[in-house]
Amino acid sequence: MALHLALEERVGPLNEKQAELLVAAREDADRLHRIIEGLLEMGRIRSGRVLMDLRPLFPEDLVSQGMEGMRASFRDKGVTLESDVPGDAPPVLADTIRIGLVVSNLLGNALKFTPPGGSVTVSVRSEEREQGKEVVFTVQDTGVGIPPESLPHLFERFYRVPGQEEKSGAGLGLAIAKEIVEAHGGRVWAESEIGRGSRFSFALRAAETKQVPAGPKT
């Protein structure tokens, strides 16, 4: 708050160098705040202190919610954002806020590594598995790709792909996404080819036929 007030010149005018230093300090403070919030959220999920509000929800609504807050960032960078969600995709049991966060985290990660002129697509498909039907959400980009040796470590806390550290942030977004998905009883994974982009996917179990979402699709 003190940094924001100073930058708004509430306590007096700033010269160019002072403003530059305060902006840098504010950005670092905001980054540390996000790291702390992320670690606290992961701790709460792991300890079982977070109660997931699981409800039958349409995949289309979850995707739309996750994409909505990201559209401006994609537009500003010149990256196309698209969705491919079939109308007959079955509803899933999910916490709408937290799965929305998973989608937006995956989109933010894709945007970082997709150059202007590229595209990111969110798709949904249903699959039959031994334990029942599940719905798979995939975020696919046309970015730089990830080396094969890094794929097993992507969802670890603070992991950043060598050579991409400057763009990778704190290395918590994917770890938080993994914790949330697994708390739903789901699974998450990544696939990639250097120079051809990456695909990040997570799967949630489909709701039973009798569990129909109360609200309409978006």
mmCIF file of C-alpha atoms in Angstrom:
data_model
loop_
_atom_site.group_PDB
_atom_site.id
_atom_site.type_symbol
_atom_site.label_atom_id
_atom_site.label_comp_id
_atom_site.label_asym_id
_atom_site.label_seq_id
_atom_site.Cartn_x
_atom_site.Cartn_y
_atom_site.Cartn_z
ATOM 1 C CA MET A 1 0.000 0.000 0.000
ATOM 2 C CA ALA A 2 2.843 2.378 0.845
ATOM 3 C CA LEU A 3 4.442 1.788 -2.565
ATOM 4 C CA HIS A 4 1.167 2.376 -4.381
ATOM 5 C CA LEU A 5 0.543 5.596 -2.466
ATOM 6 C CA ALA A 6 4.060 6.836 -3.183
ATOM 7 C CA LEU A 7 3.687 6.107 -6.908
ATOM 8 C CA GLU A 8 0.404 8.023 -6.948
ATOM 9 C CA GLU A 9 2.405 10.949 -5.522
ATOM 10 C CA ARG A 10 0.117 11.193 -2.517
ATOM 11 C CA VAL A 11 3.118 12.164 -0.365
ATOM 12 C CA GLY A 12 4.852 14.439 -2.840
ATOM 13 C CA PRO A 13 6.104 14.598 -6.431
ATOM 14 C CA LEU A 14 8.592 12.054 -7.795
ATOM 15 C CA ASN A 15 11.358 12.522 -10.280
ATOM 16 C CA GLU A 16 11.818 10.008 -13.114
ATOM 17 C CA LYS A 17 14.478 7.920 -11.333
ATOM 18 C CA GLN A 18 12.492 7.727 -8.103
ATOM 19 C CA ALA A 19 9.394 6.594 -9.966
ATOM 20 C CA GLU A 20 11.425 3.943 -11.817
ATOM 21 C CA LEU A 21 12.809 2.521 -8.579
ATOM 22 C CA LEU A 22 9.401 2.494 -6.899
ATOM 23 C CA VAL A 23 7.809 0.705 -9.877
ATOM 24 C CA ALA A 24 10.507 -1.977 -9.648
ATOM 25 C CA ALA A 25 9.907 -2.321 -5.908
ATOM 26 C CA ARG A 26 6.132 -2.565 -6.410
ATOM 27 C CA GLU A 27 6.521 -5.280 -9.064
ATOM 28 C CA ASP A 28 8.823 -7.298 -6.799
ATOM 29 C CA ALA A 29 6.441 -6.897 -3.865
ATOM 30 C CA ASP A 30 3.507 -8.041 -6.006
ATOM 31 C CA ARG A 31 5.509 -11.036 -7.235
ATOM 32 C CA LEU A 32 6.432 -12.044 -3.674
ATOM 33 C CA HIS A 33 2.803 -11.659 -2.630
ATOM 34 C CA ARG A 34 1.723 -14.049 -5.400
ATOM 35 C CA ILE A 35 4.380 -16.567 -4.358
ATOM 36 C CA ILE A 36 3.282 -16.464 -0.726
ATOM 37 C CA GLU A 37 -0.388 -16.804 -1.651
ATOM 38 C CA GLY A 38 0.455 -19.719 -3.922
ATOM 39 C CA LEU A 39 2.450 -21.534 -1.246
ATOM 40 C CA LEU A 40 -0.300 -20.988 1.321
ATOM 41 C CA GLU A 41 -2.918 -22.341 -1.080
ATOM 42 C CA MET A 42 -0.806 -25.428 -1.792
ATOM 43 C CA GLY A 43 -0.294 -25.969 1.917
ATOM 44 C CA ARG A 44 -4.017 -25.737 2.594
ATOM 45 C CA ILE A 45 -4.835 -28.210 -0.173
ATOM 46 C CA ARG A 46 -2.200 -30.727 0.945
ATOM 47 C CA SER A 47 -3.310 -30.563 4.565
ATOM 48 C CA GLY A 48 -6.940 -31.147 3.605
ATOM 49 C CA ARG A 49 -8.029 -27.811 5.035
ATOM 50 C CA VAL A 50 -9.497 -26.717 1.707
ATOM 51 C CA LEU A 51 -13.014 -27.989 1.159
ATOM 52 C CA MET A 52 -13.698 -28.378 -2.535
ATOM 53 C CA ASP A 53 -17.196 -27.270 -3.503
ATOM 54 C CA LEU A 54 -17.749 -30.096 -5.974
ATOM 55 C CA ARG A 55 -20.759 -29.622 -8.203
ATOM 56 C CA PRO A 56 -21.766 -30.956 -11.630
ATOM 57 C CA LEU A 57 -20.635 -28.290 -14.093
ATOM 58 C CA PHE A 58 -20.562 -28.029 -17.873
ATOM 59 C CA PRO A 59 -17.002 -28.074 -19.317
ATOM 60 C CA GLU A 60 -17.989 -25.206 -21.608
ATOM 61 C CA ASP A 61 -18.686 -22.993 -18.586
ATOM 62 C CA LEU A 62 -15.393 -23.900 -16.892
ATOM 63 C CA VAL A 63 -13.410 -23.148 -20.045
ATOM 64 C CA SER A 64 -15.248 -19.874 -20.621
ATOM 65 C CA GLN A 65 -14.595 -18.767 -17.047
ATOM 66 C CA GLY A 66 -10.880 -19.549 -17.284
ATOM 67 C CA MET A 67 -10.526 -17.789 -20.646
ATOM 68 C CA GLU A 68 -12.462 -14.636 -19.816
ATOM 69 C CA GLY A 69 -9.838 -12.982 -17.660
ATOM 70 C CA MET A 70 -7.056 -13.814 -20.136
ATOM 71 C CA ARG A 71 -8.499 -12.412 -23.357
ATOM 72 C CA ALA A 72 -6.999 -8.939 -22.978
ATOM 73 C CA SER A 73 -3.499 -10.330 -22.346
ATOM 74 C CA PHE A 74 -3.711 -12.513 -25.448
ATOM 75 C CA ARG A 75 -4.979 -9.610 -27.528
ATOM 76 C CA ASP A 76 -2.205 -7.310 -26.293
ATOM 77 C CA LYS A 77 0.488 -9.839 -27.241
ATOM 78 C CA GLY A 78 -1.080 -10.693 -30.599
ATOM 79 C CA VAL A 79 -1.689 -14.363 -29.796
ATOM 80 C CA THR A 80 -4.959 -15.978 -30.917
ATOM 81 C CA LEU A 81 -7.049 -17.606 -28.180
ATOM 82 C CA GLU A 82 -9.594 -20.215 -29.254
ATOM 83 C CA SER A 83 -11.753 -22.947 -27.730
ATOM 84 C CA ASP A 84 -12.986 -26.262 -29.058
ATOM 85 C CA VAL A 85 -15.600 -27.652 -26.675
ATOM 86 C CA PRO A 86 -18.182 -30.072 -28.122
ATOM 87 C CA GLY A 87 -21.752 -29.341 -27.176
ATOM 88 C CA ASP A 88 -22.288 -32.873 -25.931
ATOM 89 C CA ALA A 89 -19.328 -32.875 -23.509
ATOM 90 C CA PRO A 90 -20.602 -34.415 -20.253
ATOM 91 C CA PRO A 91 -20.620 -32.355 -17.048
ATOM 92 C CA VAL A 92 -17.846 -32.887 -14.496
ATOM 93 C CA LEU A 93 -17.710 -32.752 -10.712
ATOM 94 C CA ALA A 94 -15.626 -29.681 -9.996
ATOM 95 C CA ASP A 95 -15.052 -26.628 -7.833
ATOM 96 C CA THR A 96 -15.790 -23.860 -10.326
ATOM 97 C CA ILE A 97 -13.405 -21.282 -8.833
ATOM 98 C CA ARG A 98 -10.428 -23.591 -8.476
ATOM 99 C CA ILE A 99 -10.774 -25.340 -11.837
ATOM 100 C CA GLY A 100 -11.212 -21.906 -13.397
ATOM 101 C CA LEU A 101 -7.854 -21.056 -11.795
ATOM 102 C CA VAL A 102 -6.291 -24.194 -13.290
ATOM 103 C CA VAL A 103 -7.460 -23.204 -16.785
ATOM 104 C CA SER A 104 -6.222 -19.615 -16.409
ATOM 105 C CA ASN A 105 -2.857 -20.825 -15.005
ATOM 106 C CA LEU A 106 -2.366 -23.115 -18.005
ATOM 107 C CA LEU A 107 -3.380 -20.323 -20.371
ATOM 108 C CA GLY A 108 -0.976 -17.892 -18.707
ATOM 109 C CA ASN A 109 1.825 -20.427 -19.029
ATOM 110 C CA ALA A 110 1.034 -20.995 -22.715
ATOM 111 C CA LEU A 111 0.941 -17.258 -23.404
ATOM 112 C CA LYS A 112 4.419 -16.736 -21.929
ATOM 113 C CA PHE A 113 6.006 -19.124 -24.390
ATOM 114 C CA THR A 114 3.953 -18.428 -27.521
ATOM 115 C CA PRO A 115 5.335 -15.670 -29.753
ATOM 116 C CA PRO A 116 3.127 -13.000 -31.352
ATOM 117 C CA GLY A 117 1.224 -14.424 -34.295
ATOM 118 C CA GLY A 118 0.889 -17.813 -32.608
ATOM 119 C CA SER A 119 -2.210 -19.439 -31.182
ATOM 120 C CA VAL A 120 -3.464 -21.213 -28.064
ATOM 121 C CA THR A 121 -6.466 -23.534 -28.114
ATOM 122 C CA VAL A 122 -8.445 -24.952 -25.208
ATOM 123 C CA SER A 123 -10.161 -28.199 -26.119
ATOM 124 C CA VAL A 124 -12.301 -30.768 -24.315
ATOM 125 C CA ARG A 125 -12.935 -34.439 -25.015
ATOM 126 C CA SER A 126 -14.475 -37.313 -23.084
ATOM 127 C CA GLU A 127 -12.802 -40.704 -22.629
ATOM 128 C CA GLU A 128 -13.867 -44.069 -21.273
ATOM 129 C CA ARG A 129 -11.446 -45.552 -18.733
ATOM 130 C CA GLU A 130 -11.572 -48.576 -16.467
ATOM 131 C CA GLN A 131 -12.654 -46.443 -13.525
ATOM 132 C CA GLY A 132 -15.376 -44.721 -15.548
ATOM 133 C CA LYS A 133 -15.841 -41.822 -17.935
ATOM 134 C CA GLU A 134 -13.621 -38.775 -17.576
ATOM 135 C CA VAL A 135 -13.386 -35.426 -19.308
ATOM 136 C CA VAL A 136 -10.008 -34.230 -20.569
ATOM 137 C CA PHE A 137 -9.221 -30.508 -20.831
ATOM 138 C CA THR A 138 -6.210 -29.571 -23.001
ATOM 139 C CA VAL A 139 -4.418 -26.267 -23.521
ATOM 140 C CA GLN A 140 -2.328 -26.464 -26.694
ATOM 141 C CA ASP A 141 0.029 -23.755 -27.916
ATOM 142 C CA THR A 142 2.272 -23.093 -30.905
ATOM 143 C CA GLY A 143 5.139 -21.929 -28.719
ATOM 144 C CA VAL A 144 8.801 -22.802 -28.410
ATOM 145 C CA GLY A 145 8.288 -26.245 -26.894
ATOM 146 C CA ILE A 146 9.907 -27.936 -23.901
ATOM 147 C CA PRO A 147 12.949 -30.250 -23.846
ATOM 148 C CA PRO A 148 12.042 -33.916 -23.118
ATOM 149 C CA GLU A 149 14.244 -34.006 -20.018
ATOM 150 C CA SER A 150 12.227 -31.170 -18.446
ATOM 151 C CA LEU A 151 8.766 -32.710 -18.919
ATOM 152 C CA PRO A 152 8.847 -34.891 -15.747
ATOM 153 C CA HIS A 153 9.655 -31.838 -13.605
ATOM 154 C CA LEU A 154 7.200 -29.261 -14.921
ATOM 155 C CA PHE A 155 4.702 -29.647 -12.075
ATOM 156 C CA GLU A 156 7.302 -29.438 -9.307
ATOM 157 C CA ARG A 157 7.354 -26.361 -7.100
ATOM 158 C CA PHE A 158 9.778 -23.657 -8.269
ATOM 159 C CA TYR A 159 10.916 -25.642 -11.292
ATOM 160 C CA ARG A 160 11.839 -23.536 -14.295
ATOM 161 C CA VAL A 161 12.956 -24.905 -17.646
ATOM 162 C CA PRO A 162 16.674 -24.223 -18.191
ATOM 163 C CA GLY A 163 17.146 -21.419 -20.676
ATOM 164 C CA GLN A 164 13.619 -20.092 -20.106
ATOM 165 C CA GLU A 165 14.059 -18.843 -16.545
ATOM 166 C CA GLU A 166 13.475 -15.197 -17.453
ATOM 167 C CA LYS A 167 9.962 -15.965 -18.738
ATOM 168 C CA SER A 168 9.084 -18.704 -16.285
ATOM 169 C CA GLY A 169 8.001 -16.640 -13.299
ATOM 170 C CA ALA A 170 8.203 -18.202 -9.844
ATOM 171 C CA GLY A 171 7.560 -21.750 -11.013
ATOM 172 C CA LEU A 172 4.395 -22.192 -8.933
ATOM 173 C CA GLY A 173 1.528 -21.925 -11.424
ATOM 174 C CA LEU A 174 1.779 -25.481 -12.746
ATOM 175 C CA ALA A 175 2.447 -26.903 -9.276
ATOM 176 C CA ILE A 176 -0.719 -25.248 -7.947
ATOM 177 C CA ALA A 177 -2.690 -26.549 -10.943
ATOM 178 C CA LYS A 178 -1.487 -30.081 -10.177
ATOM 179 C CA GLU A 179 -2.473 -29.831 -6.508
ATOM 180 C CA ILE A 180 -5.970 -28.596 -7.395
ATOM 181 C CA VAL A 181 -6.589 -31.262 -10.038
ATOM 182 C CA GLU A 182 -5.362 -34.080 -7.791
ATOM 183 C CA ALA A 183 -7.526 -32.769 -4.952
ATOM 184 C CA HIS A 184 -10.442 -33.365 -7.359
ATOM 185 C CA GLY A 185 -9.296 -36.947 -7.842
ATOM 186 C CA GLY A 186 -8.036 -36.088 -11.327
ATOM 187 C CA ARG A 187 -4.717 -36.250 -13.118
ATOM 188 C CA VAL A 188 -2.531 -33.800 -15.037
ATOM 189 C CA TRP A 189 0.256 -34.182 -17.594
ATOM 190 C CA ALA A 190 2.230 -32.412 -20.328
ATOM 191 C CA GLU A 191 3.469 -33.226 -23.831
ATOM 192 C CA SER A 192 5.740 -31.143 -26.032
ATOM 193 C CA GLU A 193 7.978 -30.979 -29.080
ATOM 194 C CA ILE A 194 10.749 -28.420 -29.436
ATOM 195 C CA GLY A 195 9.740 -25.801 -31.983
ATOM 196 C CA ARG A 196 6.212 -27.218 -32.347
ATOM 197 C CA GLY A 197 4.533 -26.203 -29.113
ATOM 198 C CA SER A 198 3.208 -27.869 -25.981
ATOM 199 C CA ARG A 199 0.019 -29.517 -24.716
ATOM 200 C CA PHE A 200 -0.972 -29.373 -21.059
ATOM 201 C CA SER A 201 -3.896 -31.584 -20.099
ATOM 202 C CA PHE A 202 -5.900 -32.465 -17.019
ATOM 203 C CA ALA A 203 -8.698 -34.972 -16.568
ATOM 204 C CA LEU A 204 -11.680 -34.894 -14.201
ATOM 205 C CA ARG A 205 -14.241 -37.596 -13.644
ATOM 206 C CA ALA A 206 -17.561 -37.100 -15.359
ATOM 207 C CA ALA A 207 -20.621 -36.477 -13.232
ATOM 208 C CA GLU A 208 -23.186 -39.229 -13.001
ATOM 209 C CA THR A 209 -26.157 -39.038 -15.340
ATOM 210 C CA LYS A 210 -28.480 -37.991 -12.527
ATOM 211 C CA GLN A 211 -26.145 -35.138 -11.533
ATOM 212 C CA VAL A 212 -27.226 -32.443 -13.958
ATOM 213 C CA PRO A 213 -25.903 -28.876 -13.586
ATOM 214 C CA ALA A 214 -28.533 -26.490 -12.283
ATOM 215 C CA GLY A 215 -27.483 -23.538 -14.445
ATOM 216 C CA PRO A 216 -27.513 -23.238 -18.233
ATOM 217 C CA LYS A 217 -24.453 -23.495 -20.421
ATOM 218 C CA THR A 218 -22.762 -20.227 -21.341
#
